[in-house]
Amino acid sequence: MKVKHKVLSASCLLAMSMLTLPAQAAETDTAAAPLQVEWDMRARHEQVDNDAFSRDARADTLRLRLGLRASFGDGWSALLEGAGVASAGNDYNSGANGHTQYPGITDPRGSELNQAWLAWQGDSFGVTAGRRRLLLDNQRWVGNSGWRQHEQTFDGIGVQWQPASGWTLRYDWLDRVHRVAGRDALNPQARERRLDTHLLNASYVHGQQQWTGYTYLHDDRDVATASTVTSGLRWTGKPAATDGGFGWALEAAQQRDYADNPQSFAHTYWLAEPSWTQRGVTAKLGWEHLGGNGHHALQTPLGTLHAFNGWADQFNVTPAGGLDDRYVAFNGNLGQRGIAARIGWVVGWHDYRATHRTDGDRHYGSEWNASLSAPLADGLSALVKVSDYRADGFGRDDARLWLQLEWHGRQPLLR
């Protein structure tokens, strides 16, 4: 594949740039400023070589988020933020340009109001209303899909209460979700959805451990078959020793039909992910199960999808036969001192299979992922990232390459 042949040279070039740019001083503390301007600029080159297409896709995009944050005193604050995406060339299917002869890269051109919210926060109670970024736990069920250039945001109201030490209770009502395909997506359902969704989340933290219970009542007013109720428990632990040790993530949930969904189903979800950290290197073994019955499967339509089940995005929609993702991953830094200590690396491998007993022996495929990342200067970071999916009964072979620079910061306008 063409992408594969370019990965090594591109990786070397970016790694060299990481080594030649020095780190700068940390950002000035602006927490006390009553009015601040915030920005996040991200330039990305993405290539996709998928065997289902005769042409490779390549997208060179630039995303700018620009926001104005205000602190009014007495616990009141607000944020107004816009976002725009520009691209050089059109040799990819953005979901909005109609170029279906290319593989999909869901980073269309366009601009939007990204966030606009008003919040009040007291000692133990807070409320936020408006359009906002929403990240719950590990973002498996509710997240912003931050990997894409357009961000997933939500209109609604959120309440947070800390009744006692270690406890956090959350309730969020969602009226609308603005999806990563942007306002100009050819499929109207990919632009945004009208919702009447209620999210209840309770967590308790003690030392290095956290327990979370949740119930998510998701009512999709535009696509009734997407309405579900999901309830579950999550338990995580971090290494107790400062130099490493044992960690874990265990989770179990059930998802059923809800509201006006004409279907009838009950699917199970579980995650088991033990990890071990030693000398700055973390090794993980994982088994994630998303149940399916051969006709319908567990879905996570409000979650951050790219972070799960491989970076090639082959399973953003769970196949009807369900998905068993068994994986191993390693991450750390290239060294413990100097420049090497600032360069992070990740390597992972996934094996994908069906869960339904009819399809229980069906092997979907496997995938390799790898990345290098490093801070270059104050607020500036670089990333090179690759994925290689090998199909064996699901989809087609797919190789991807990303090169990225991101710069973010904030500056007080008033003091």
Short mmCIF file of C-alpha atoms in Angstrom, two decimals:
data_model
loop_
_atom_site.label_atom_id
_atom_site.label_comp_id
_atom_site.label_asym_id
_atom_site.label_seq_id
_atom_site.Cartn_x
_atom_site.Cartn_y
_atom_site.Cartn_z
CA MET A 1 0.00 0.00 0.00
CA LYS A 2 1.22 3.53 -0.80
CA VAL A 3 0.53 4.83 2.69
CA LYS A 4 2.64 2.10 4.25
CA HIS A 5 5.63 3.00 2.08
CA LYS A 6 5.46 6.61 3.25
CA VAL A 7 5.09 5.93 6.95
CA LEU A 8 8.78 5.39 7.76
CA SER A 9 10.08 8.48 5.98
CA ALA A 10 7.31 10.68 7.38
CA SER A 11 7.91 9.36 10.87
CA CYS A 12 11.61 10.11 10.63
CA LEU A 13 11.01 13.66 9.40
CA LEU A 14 8.63 14.47 12.22
CA ALA A 15 10.87 12.83 14.80
CA MET A 16 13.75 15.04 13.60
CA SER A 17 11.59 18.14 14.00
CA MET A 18 10.76 17.04 17.56
CA LEU A 19 14.46 16.86 18.40
CA THR A 20 15.39 20.26 16.97
CA LEU A 21 12.79 22.49 18.64
CA PRO A 22 13.47 23.39 22.29
CA ALA A 23 10.88 23.57 25.02
CA GLN A 24 9.75 27.04 26.08
CA ALA A 25 8.54 28.48 29.35
CA ALA A 26 5.16 27.46 30.70
CA GLU A 27 2.07 29.58 30.01
CA THR A 28 1.44 32.56 32.27
CA ASP A 29 -1.19 31.86 34.90
CA THR A 30 -4.40 33.57 33.74
CA ALA A 31 -6.84 31.98 36.17
CA ALA A 32 -7.60 35.30 37.87
CA ALA A 33 -8.19 37.30 34.67
CA PRO A 34 -11.84 38.37 34.27
CA LEU A 35 -11.69 38.25 30.46
CA GLN A 36 -9.47 35.96 28.38
CA VAL A 37 -9.10 35.02 24.75
CA GLU A 38 -8.43 31.30 24.09
CA TRP A 39 -7.29 29.57 20.92
CA ASP A 40 -6.59 26.11 19.61
CA MET A 41 -5.09 25.75 16.13
CA ARG A 42 -4.47 22.32 14.65
CA ALA A 43 -2.90 21.50 11.27
CA ARG A 44 -3.18 17.91 10.13
CA HIS A 45 -2.21 15.79 7.16
CA GLU A 46 -4.18 12.54 6.90
CA GLN A 47 -3.85 9.77 4.31
CA VAL A 48 -6.05 6.71 3.88
CA ASP A 49 -5.31 3.70 1.68
CA ASN A 50 -8.39 1.45 1.69
CA ASP A 51 -8.58 -1.56 -0.64
CA ALA A 52 -12.27 -0.86 -1.34
CA PHE A 53 -11.23 2.24 -3.33
CA SER A 54 -8.99 2.64 -6.34
CA ARG A 55 -7.79 6.04 -5.09
CA ASP A 56 -6.12 6.98 -1.84
CA ALA A 57 -7.57 9.83 0.20
CA ARG A 58 -5.46 12.68 1.50
CA ALA A 59 -6.67 15.64 3.53
CA ASP A 60 -4.62 18.68 4.57
CA THR A 61 -6.79 20.60 7.01
CA LEU A 62 -6.41 23.49 9.42
CA ARG A 63 -8.75 23.92 12.37
CA LEU A 64 -9.00 27.09 14.48
CA ARG A 65 -11.05 27.45 17.62
CA LEU A 66 -11.23 30.96 19.05
CA GLY A 67 -13.02 31.69 22.31
CA LEU A 68 -13.73 34.47 24.78
CA ARG A 69 -13.95 33.36 28.42
CA ALA A 70 -15.38 35.67 31.08
CA SER A 71 -15.34 35.39 34.89
CA PHE A 72 -17.91 37.70 36.46
CA GLY A 73 -17.20 36.92 40.12
CA ASP A 74 -19.41 35.26 42.73
CA GLY A 75 -18.97 31.93 40.90
CA TRP A 76 -20.32 33.11 37.51
CA SER A 77 -18.48 32.43 34.24
CA ALA A 78 -19.22 32.15 30.51
CA LEU A 79 -17.59 31.02 27.29
CA LEU A 80 -18.29 31.99 23.69
CA GLU A 81 -16.28 29.96 21.15
CA GLY A 82 -16.34 29.63 17.39
CA ALA A 83 -14.56 27.09 15.20
CA GLY A 84 -13.63 26.88 11.54
CA VAL A 85 -11.97 24.26 9.34
CA ALA A 86 -10.16 24.95 6.05
CA SER A 87 -8.67 22.39 3.69
CA ALA A 88 -6.12 22.42 0.90
CA GLY A 89 -7.43 20.15 -1.85
CA ASN A 90 -10.48 17.94 -1.96
CA ASP A 91 -9.06 14.45 -2.55
CA TYR A 92 -11.13 12.83 0.18
CA ASN A 93 -14.74 12.17 1.08
CA SER A 94 -15.52 14.66 3.85
CA GLY A 95 -19.18 13.71 4.08
CA ALA A 96 -20.06 17.16 2.71
CA ASN A 97 -18.22 17.36 -0.64
CA GLY A 98 -19.79 14.33 -2.36
CA HIS A 99 -16.41 12.83 -3.34
CA THR A 100 -17.45 9.24 -2.76
CA GLN A 101 -14.70 7.94 -5.08
CA TYR A 102 -12.31 8.45 -2.13
CA PRO A 103 -12.20 6.90 1.34
CA GLY A 104 -13.85 8.92 4.07
CA ILE A 105 -12.04 11.50 6.23
CA THR A 106 -14.71 13.31 8.25
CA ASP A 107 -13.06 16.74 8.40
CA PRO A 108 -15.21 18.94 6.14
CA ARG A 109 -14.64 22.62 5.52
CA GLY A 110 -16.92 24.97 7.38
CA SER A 111 -17.48 27.09 10.47
CA GLU A 112 -19.77 26.83 13.46
CA LEU A 113 -20.57 28.10 16.91
CA ASN A 114 -18.72 25.51 18.95
CA GLN A 115 -19.56 26.50 22.53
CA ALA A 116 -21.76 29.13 24.18
CA TRP A 117 -22.53 28.59 27.83
CA LEU A 118 -23.17 30.31 31.15
CA ALA A 119 -22.19 28.65 34.43
CA TRP A 120 -22.36 29.18 38.16
CA GLN A 121 -20.13 27.24 40.56
CA GLY A 122 -20.39 27.32 44.34
CA ASP A 123 -18.43 25.42 46.97
CA SER A 124 -20.17 22.09 46.28
CA PHE A 125 -22.85 22.79 43.68
CA GLY A 126 -22.68 24.01 40.10
CA VAL A 127 -24.88 24.41 37.04
CA THR A 128 -24.07 25.03 33.37
CA ALA A 129 -26.51 25.90 30.58
CA GLY A 130 -25.93 26.27 26.86
CA ARG A 131 -23.82 24.60 24.18
CA ARG A 132 -20.78 22.88 25.62
CA ARG A 133 -18.19 20.15 25.54
CA LEU A 134 -19.25 17.17 27.69
CA LEU A 135 -16.81 14.46 28.82
CA LEU A 136 -18.06 11.69 31.13
CA ASP A 137 -15.58 9.17 32.61
CA ASN A 138 -13.44 7.69 29.80
CA GLN A 139 -15.81 9.12 27.12
CA ARG A 140 -16.97 5.66 26.05
CA TRP A 141 -20.62 6.67 26.37
CA VAL A 142 -20.49 10.48 26.26
CA GLY A 143 -17.64 12.54 24.83
CA ASN A 144 -16.60 15.22 22.36
CA SER A 145 -14.94 13.05 19.64
CA GLY A 146 -12.02 15.43 19.95
CA TRP A 147 -9.85 13.64 17.39
CA ARG A 148 -11.84 15.04 14.49
CA GLN A 149 -11.38 18.68 13.47
CA HIS A 150 -15.04 19.51 14.15
CA GLU A 151 -15.91 18.78 17.77
CA GLN A 152 -19.05 17.04 19.06
CA THR A 153 -20.90 19.41 21.41
CA PHE A 154 -24.23 19.35 23.21
CA ASP A 155 -27.02 21.83 23.94
CA GLY A 156 -28.58 21.42 27.36
CA ILE A 157 -28.26 21.91 31.10
CA GLY A 158 -25.87 20.21 33.51
CA VAL A 159 -25.88 20.07 37.31
CA GLN A 160 -23.02 18.85 39.50
CA TRP A 161 -23.10 18.32 43.27
CA GLN A 162 -20.41 17.17 45.69
CA PRO A 163 -22.38 16.18 48.82
CA ALA A 164 -19.37 14.80 50.69
CA SER A 165 -15.65 14.28 50.33
CA GLY A 166 -14.89 12.03 47.34
CA TRP A 167 -18.46 12.04 46.02
CA THR A 168 -19.62 13.69 42.77
CA LEU A 169 -23.20 13.47 41.50
CA ARG A 170 -24.05 14.67 37.99
CA TYR A 171 -27.22 15.17 36.03
CA ASP A 172 -27.26 16.39 32.42
CA TRP A 173 -30.22 17.01 30.16
CA LEU A 174 -29.40 17.16 26.44
CA ASP A 175 -31.63 18.88 23.91
CA ARG A 176 -29.38 18.52 20.86
CA VAL A 177 -26.07 17.01 19.74
CA HIS A 178 -23.92 18.73 17.10
CA ARG A 179 -21.90 16.03 15.39
CA VAL A 180 -18.39 15.98 13.91
CA ALA A 181 -19.61 15.84 10.28
CA GLY A 182 -20.39 19.57 10.47
CA ARG A 183 -23.33 21.72 9.44
CA ASP A 184 -22.94 20.97 5.72
CA ALA A 185 -22.96 17.17 5.81
CA LEU A 186 -24.99 15.73 2.92
CA ASN A 187 -26.78 13.40 5.32
CA PRO A 188 -28.92 15.64 7.61
CA GLN A 189 -28.76 13.04 10.38
CA ALA A 190 -24.96 13.37 10.40
CA ARG A 191 -25.17 17.12 11.11
CA GLU A 192 -27.07 17.17 14.39
CA ARG A 193 -29.82 15.30 16.23
CA ARG A 194 -32.72 16.52 18.35
CA LEU A 195 -32.66 14.80 21.73
CA ASP A 196 -34.50 14.42 25.01
CA THR A 197 -31.65 12.67 26.81
CA HIS A 198 -31.09 12.37 30.57
CA LEU A 199 -27.65 11.43 31.93
CA LEU A 200 -27.21 10.39 35.57
CA ASN A 201 -23.70 9.73 36.84
CA ALA A 202 -22.43 9.17 40.41
CA SER A 203 -18.77 8.63 41.30
CA TYR A 204 -16.77 8.09 44.47
CA VAL A 205 -12.99 8.50 44.69
CA HIS A 206 -10.94 7.00 47.51
CA GLY A 207 -7.17 7.11 47.23
CA GLN A 208 -6.15 5.71 43.85
CA GLN A 209 -9.51 4.05 43.19
CA GLN A 210 -12.75 5.32 41.67
CA TRP A 211 -16.20 3.75 41.50
CA THR A 212 -18.81 5.10 39.06
CA GLY A 213 -22.43 4.15 38.52
CA TYR A 214 -24.45 5.54 35.64
CA THR A 215 -27.77 5.44 33.81
CA TYR A 216 -28.06 7.15 30.44
CA LEU A 217 -31.60 7.59 29.08
CA HIS A 218 -30.96 8.50 25.46
CA ASP A 219 -34.03 9.56 23.46
CA ASP A 220 -33.15 10.42 19.85
CA ARG A 221 -36.07 12.43 18.44
CA ASP A 222 -34.79 12.19 14.84
CA VAL A 223 -33.83 8.50 14.72
CA ALA A 224 -36.10 6.46 16.99
CA THR A 225 -34.08 3.26 16.48
CA ALA A 226 -31.10 4.98 18.15
CA SER A 227 -32.95 5.50 21.46
CA THR A 228 -31.50 3.37 24.28
CA VAL A 229 -31.16 3.18 28.04
CA THR A 230 -27.71 2.13 29.28
CA SER A 231 -26.91 1.36 32.93
CA GLY A 232 -23.58 0.23 34.30
CA LEU A 233 -20.81 0.25 36.89
CA ARG A 234 -17.14 1.16 36.41
CA TRP A 235 -14.20 0.56 38.79
CA THR A 236 -10.72 1.89 38.12
CA GLY A 237 -7.45 1.89 40.05
CA LYS A 238 -4.08 3.52 39.55
CA PRO A 239 -0.70 2.26 40.76
CA ALA A 240 -0.22 3.04 44.43
CA ALA A 241 3.55 3.43 44.13
CA THR A 242 5.02 6.58 42.58
CA ASP A 243 7.40 4.50 40.44
CA GLY A 244 4.70 2.21 39.04
CA GLY A 245 2.70 -0.87 39.86
CA PHE A 246 -0.64 -2.49 39.11
CA GLY A 247 -3.66 -0.66 37.68
CA TRP A 248 -7.01 -1.70 36.30
CA ALA A 249 -10.30 -0.72 34.68
CA LEU A 250 -13.35 -2.99 35.08
CA GLU A 251 -16.78 -2.12 33.72
CA ALA A 252 -20.09 -3.85 33.06
CA ALA A 253 -23.29 -2.44 31.57
CA GLN A 254 -26.54 -3.37 29.87
CA GLN A 255 -28.21 -1.51 27.02
CA ARG A 256 -31.91 -1.86 26.17
CA ASP A 257 -34.40 -0.25 23.81
CA TYR A 258 -35.94 2.97 25.12
CA ALA A 259 -38.59 5.61 24.41
CA ASP A 260 -40.14 5.18 20.94
CA ASN A 261 -37.58 2.66 19.66
CA PRO A 262 -39.62 0.09 17.68
CA GLN A 263 -37.04 -2.63 18.28
CA SER A 264 -36.74 -4.90 21.30
CA PHE A 265 -33.26 -5.87 22.51
CA ALA A 266 -30.97 -6.20 25.51
CA HIS A 267 -27.20 -6.16 24.96
CA THR A 268 -24.36 -6.58 27.42
CA TYR A 269 -21.16 -4.59 27.66
CA TRP A 270 -18.02 -5.36 29.61
CA LEU A 271 -14.46 -4.18 29.80
CA ALA A 272 -11.52 -5.79 31.60
CA GLU A 273 -8.22 -3.90 31.34
CA PRO A 274 -5.42 -4.75 33.79
CA SER A 275 -2.19 -2.79 33.44
CA TRP A 276 1.31 -2.70 34.87
CA THR A 277 3.62 0.33 35.00
CA GLN A 278 7.37 -0.05 35.50
CA ARG A 279 10.07 2.57 34.92
CA GLY A 280 7.68 4.83 33.06
CA VAL A 281 6.37 2.16 30.67
CA THR A 282 2.78 0.96 30.97
CA ALA A 283 1.59 -2.35 29.52
CA LYS A 284 -2.13 -3.07 29.14
CA LEU A 285 -4.16 -6.16 28.31
CA GLY A 286 -7.76 -5.50 27.35
CA TRP A 287 -10.97 -7.28 26.47
CA GLU A 288 -13.93 -5.13 25.47
CA HIS A 289 -17.25 -6.77 24.65
CA LEU A 290 -20.08 -5.01 22.83
CA GLY A 291 -23.00 -7.42 22.55
CA GLY A 292 -25.06 -8.09 19.43
CA ASN A 293 -27.86 -10.50 18.47
CA GLY A 294 -27.18 -10.87 14.74
CA HIS A 295 -29.78 -8.21 13.87
CA HIS A 296 -28.82 -5.36 16.18
CA ALA A 297 -25.87 -4.50 18.42
CA LEU A 298 -24.93 -2.22 21.30
CA GLN A 299 -24.06 1.29 20.11
CA THR A 300 -22.40 4.37 21.63
CA PRO A 301 -23.72 7.27 19.47
CA LEU A 302 -22.77 10.03 21.96
CA GLY A 303 -19.32 8.67 22.77
CA THR A 304 -15.81 9.47 21.58
CA LEU A 305 -15.41 6.73 18.99
CA HIS A 306 -11.84 7.09 17.66
CA ALA A 307 -10.32 6.32 21.07
CA PHE A 308 -11.79 2.80 21.10
CA ASN A 309 -11.48 -0.32 18.91
CA GLY A 310 -8.51 0.87 16.90
CA TRP A 311 -7.58 4.09 15.16
CA ALA A 312 -8.68 2.93 11.69
CA ASP A 313 -12.31 3.61 12.76
CA GLN A 314 -13.64 0.36 11.32
CA PHE A 315 -16.08 -0.15 14.21
CA ASN A 316 -17.59 3.29 14.86
CA VAL A 317 -20.87 1.46 14.28
CA THR A 318 -20.88 -1.91 16.04
CA PRO A 319 -21.65 -4.76 13.59
CA ALA A 320 -24.97 -6.57 14.12
CA GLY A 321 -23.05 -9.63 15.31
CA GLY A 322 -21.46 -7.60 18.12
CA LEU A 323 -17.77 -6.97 18.74
CA ASP A 324 -15.11 -8.60 20.90
CA ASP A 325 -11.97 -6.44 20.91
CA ARG A 326 -9.02 -8.16 22.59
CA TYR A 327 -5.94 -5.99 22.66
CA VAL A 328 -2.51 -5.34 24.08
CA ALA A 329 -0.93 -1.89 24.30
CA PHE A 330 2.28 -0.31 25.54
CA ASN A 331 3.05 3.36 26.13
CA GLY A 332 5.79 5.44 27.68
CA ASN A 333 8.58 7.88 26.83
CA LEU A 334 11.71 7.24 24.76
CA GLY A 335 13.87 7.88 27.80
CA GLN A 336 13.89 9.18 31.36
CA ARG A 337 16.04 12.27 30.87
CA GLY A 338 16.52 15.12 28.44
CA ILE A 339 14.77 15.29 25.08
CA ALA A 340 13.95 11.57 25.09
CA ALA A 341 11.85 12.03 28.25
CA ARG A 342 9.61 14.47 26.35
CA ILE A 343 8.83 12.17 23.42
CA GLY A 344 5.92 9.85 24.10
CA TRP A 345 5.18 6.64 22.23
CA VAL A 346 2.26 4.21 21.95
CA VAL A 347 2.11 0.77 20.31
CA GLY A 348 -1.00 -1.40 20.30
CA TRP A 349 -2.51 -4.46 18.62
CA HIS A 350 -6.20 -5.45 18.38
CA ASP A 351 -7.95 -8.67 17.42
CA TYR A 352 -11.63 -8.32 16.47
CA ARG A 353 -14.31 -11.02 16.53
CA ALA A 354 -18.10 -11.33 16.55
CA THR A 355 -19.93 -12.00 19.83
CA HIS A 356 -23.22 -13.50 18.65
CA ARG A 357 -23.29 -17.28 18.96
CA THR A 358 -24.28 -17.69 15.29
CA ASP A 359 -21.27 -15.62 14.29
CA GLY A 360 -19.15 -16.58 17.29
CA ASP A 361 -16.28 -17.99 15.23
CA ARG A 362 -16.31 -15.13 12.76
CA HIS A 363 -13.01 -13.26 12.77
CA TYR A 364 -13.43 -9.64 11.67
CA GLY A 365 -9.75 -8.74 11.41
CA SER A 366 -6.78 -7.33 13.33
CA GLU A 367 -5.04 -3.99 13.60
CA TRP A 368 -1.74 -2.37 14.57
CA ASN A 369 -1.55 1.18 15.97
CA ALA A 370 1.52 3.29 16.77
CA SER A 371 2.27 6.94 17.53
CA LEU A 372 4.99 9.39 18.56
CA SER A 373 4.20 12.71 20.26
CA ALA A 374 6.22 15.54 21.74
CA PRO A 375 5.89 19.12 23.02
CA LEU A 376 7.83 21.51 20.79
CA ALA A 377 7.34 24.86 22.50
CA ASP A 378 4.94 26.68 24.80
CA GLY A 379 1.50 25.26 23.89
CA LEU A 380 2.82 23.64 20.69
CA SER A 381 2.92 19.87 20.18
CA ALA A 382 3.58 17.45 17.33
CA LEU A 383 2.19 14.01 16.57
CA VAL A 384 2.83 11.27 14.04
CA LYS A 385 0.42 8.35 14.08
CA VAL A 386 -0.28 5.25 11.98
CA SER A 387 -2.81 2.44 11.85
CA ASP A 388 -2.96 -0.74 9.78
CA TYR A 389 -6.20 -2.76 9.72
CA ARG A 390 -6.10 -6.21 8.08
CA ALA A 391 -9.59 -7.45 7.21
CA ASP A 392 -10.61 -11.08 7.65
CA GLY A 393 -14.37 -11.18 7.09
CA PHE A 394 -15.27 -7.54 7.84
CA GLY A 395 -14.49 -4.52 5.69
CA ARG A 396 -11.34 -4.17 3.61
CA ASP A 397 -7.65 -3.65 4.39
CA ASP A 398 -7.11 -0.07 5.54
CA ALA A 399 -3.86 1.82 6.30
CA ARG A 400 -3.74 5.37 7.66
CA LEU A 401 -1.12 8.00 8.39
CA TRP A 402 -1.47 11.26 10.33
CA LEU A 403 1.00 14.13 10.77
CA GLN A 404 -0.16 16.87 13.12
CA LEU A 405 0.87 20.13 14.76
CA GLU A 406 -1.32 21.73 17.43
CA TRP A 407 -0.96 25.07 19.17
CA HIS A 408 -3.20 26.22 22.00
CA GLY A 409 -3.10 28.96 24.59
CA ARG A 410 -4.87 31.79 26.33
CA GLN A 411 -4.21 35.47 26.88
CA PRO A 412 -5.86 37.83 29.37
CA LEU A 413 -7.62 40.85 27.87
CA LEU A 414 -8.47 42.37 31.24
CA ARG A 415 -6.77 41.96 34.60
#
